[in-house]
Each structure stands twice: as C-alpha cells, then as structure tokens.
C-alpha cells in the first residue's frame, strides 16, 4: 500500500512563511498529478493547488500569489511554499496524488498549519 508522507506543518505568525513536503513511500504507477488540499475546522476539504505531469499548475483563488507548488512526478514528490500566511490559512493540509491506475487517488494523513499571533 502506497502512503503519502507529509512534513513541514507548524505554528507561524501572520505574514510568515512555511514549507510543506510530500513524498510517496513507493512509486505510484501511472501518476499524473500531485497537489494539496486543506480542511479547516467545521469546513469541507478544499482544493489548494496542484501540478500535473504535463507541467501545468493550478491554484485556488484564495492562495494565488502567496503559495507556490512544485515537485517531481517522476520522483513522486510535491512541495508547497506558503508565504504571507493569514489566519484563514489555518487548516490541516493534505497531500494528494492522482493516477491513471487503481486506486486512482491517494491521500496523506495531513499536517497541521496554524497561523496565529
């Protein structure tokens, strides 16, 4: 069973920066995209950013210009650089991987990001 292993969450003051990392425990067959989602207390899980094997990237409007996603599909890794953090960015951040073979979608366990003074 492939697992996505995240690291890098923590507590940061408003305006600060954090970097998240994600790596697959084993190679994911036919991987085509990796990304990040987040879930704040009492809210639905929401899309943050992702990149595909074709090189395209997409961001949620709420993080455009502040967050940068990067990674390597061949190495099954993803990173999220978060700058100018706001209290509303506080959430559990989940790494995500999408493949063209079963089970098609993978999730990490999540890492807590708290933005507070």
PDB file of C-alpha atoms in Angstrom, residues 11-63:
ATOM      1  CA  UNK A  11       2.715  27.338  14.028  1.00  0.00           C
ATOM      2  CA  UNK A  12       3.572  30.627  12.335  1.00  0.00           C
ATOM      3  CA  UNK A  13       2.642  34.254  12.857  1.00  0.00           C
ATOM      4  CA  UNK A  14       0.525  36.135  10.305  1.00  0.00           C
ATOM      5  CA  UNK A  15       2.685  37.268   7.426  1.00  0.00           C
ATOM      6  CA  UNK A  16       5.127  34.427   7.945  1.00  0.00           C
ATOM      7  CA  UNK A  17       6.098  31.503   5.741  1.00  0.00           C
ATOM      8  CA  UNK A  18       6.028  27.723   5.902  1.00  0.00           C
ATOM      9  CA  UNK A  19       7.041  24.999   3.513  1.00  0.00           C
ATOM     10  CA  UNK A  20       5.305  21.625   3.218  1.00  0.00           C
ATOM     11  CA  UNK A  21       6.775  18.475   1.697  1.00  0.00           C
ATOM     12  CA  UNK A  22       5.186  15.260   0.480  1.00  0.00           C
ATOM     13  CA  UNK A  23       6.741  12.032  -0.765  1.00  0.00           C
ATOM     14  CA  UNK A  24       5.289   8.675  -1.730  1.00  0.00           C
ATOM     15  CA  UNK A  25       6.533   5.663   0.226  1.00  0.00           C
ATOM     16  CA  UNK A  26       6.760   3.677  -3.031  1.00  0.00           C
ATOM     17  CA  UNK A  27       6.470   4.551  -6.690  1.00  0.00           C
ATOM     18  CA  UNK A  28       2.917   5.311  -7.778  1.00  0.00           C
ATOM     19  CA  UNK A  29       2.075   3.587 -11.035  1.00  0.00           C
ATOM     20  CA  UNK A  30       0.832   5.938 -13.789  1.00  0.00           C
ATOM     21  CA  UNK A  31       0.965   9.024 -11.577  1.00  0.00           C
ATOM     22  CA  UNK A  32      -0.319  12.082 -13.460  1.00  0.00           C
ATOM     23  CA  UNK A  33      -0.764  14.838 -10.869  1.00  0.00           C
ATOM     24  CA  UNK A  34       0.034  15.789  -7.295  1.00  0.00           C
ATOM     25  CA  UNK A  35      -1.350  18.524  -5.153  1.00  0.00           C
ATOM     26  CA  UNK A  36      -2.524  19.880  -1.837  1.00  0.00           C
ATOM     27  CA  UNK A  37      -5.919  20.253  -0.208  1.00  0.00           C
ATOM     28  CA  UNK A  38      -6.817  21.668   3.177  1.00  0.00           C
ATOM     29  CA  UNK A  39      -9.585  21.371   5.731  1.00  0.00           C
ATOM     30  CA  UNK A  40     -10.306  23.962   8.376  1.00  0.00           C
ATOM     31  CA  UNK A  41     -12.344  23.109  11.494  1.00  0.00           C
ATOM     32  CA  UNK A  42     -16.017  22.809  10.649  1.00  0.00           C
ATOM     33  CA  UNK A  43     -15.432  23.212   6.922  1.00  0.00           C
ATOM     34  CA  UNK A  44     -15.265  20.972   3.867  1.00  0.00           C
ATOM     35  CA  UNK A  45     -11.933  19.888   2.471  1.00  0.00           C
ATOM     36  CA  UNK A  46     -10.933  22.333  -0.278  1.00  0.00           C
ATOM     37  CA  UNK A  47      -8.507  22.414  -3.158  1.00  0.00           C
ATOM     38  CA  UNK A  48      -5.335  24.473  -2.693  1.00  0.00           C
ATOM     39  CA  UNK A  49      -3.005  23.752  -5.618  1.00  0.00           C
ATOM     40  CA  UNK A  50      -1.794  21.015  -7.924  1.00  0.00           C
ATOM     41  CA  UNK A  51       0.623  20.310 -10.745  1.00  0.00           C
ATOM     42  CA  UNK A  52       0.427  17.729 -13.497  1.00  0.00           C
ATOM     43  CA  UNK A  53       2.814  15.567 -15.475  1.00  0.00           C
ATOM     44  CA  UNK A  54       2.254  17.940 -18.406  1.00  0.00           C
ATOM     45  CA  UNK A  55       3.742  20.806 -16.400  1.00  0.00           C
ATOM     46  CA  UNK A  56       0.581  22.782 -15.690  1.00  0.00           C
ATOM     47  CA  UNK A  57      -0.172  24.216 -12.261  1.00  0.00           C
ATOM     48  CA  UNK A  58      -3.421  25.438 -10.743  1.00  0.00           C
ATOM     49  CA  UNK A  59      -4.177  27.372  -7.584  1.00  0.00           C
ATOM     50  CA  UNK A  60      -7.234  28.243  -5.586  1.00  0.00           C
ATOM     51  CA  UNK A  61      -8.012  31.954  -5.884  1.00  0.00           C
ATOM     52  CA  UNK A  62      -7.515  32.368  -2.145  1.00  0.00           C
ATOM     53  CA  UNK A  63      -3.825  31.400  -2.347  1.00  0.00           C
TER      54      UNK A  63
END
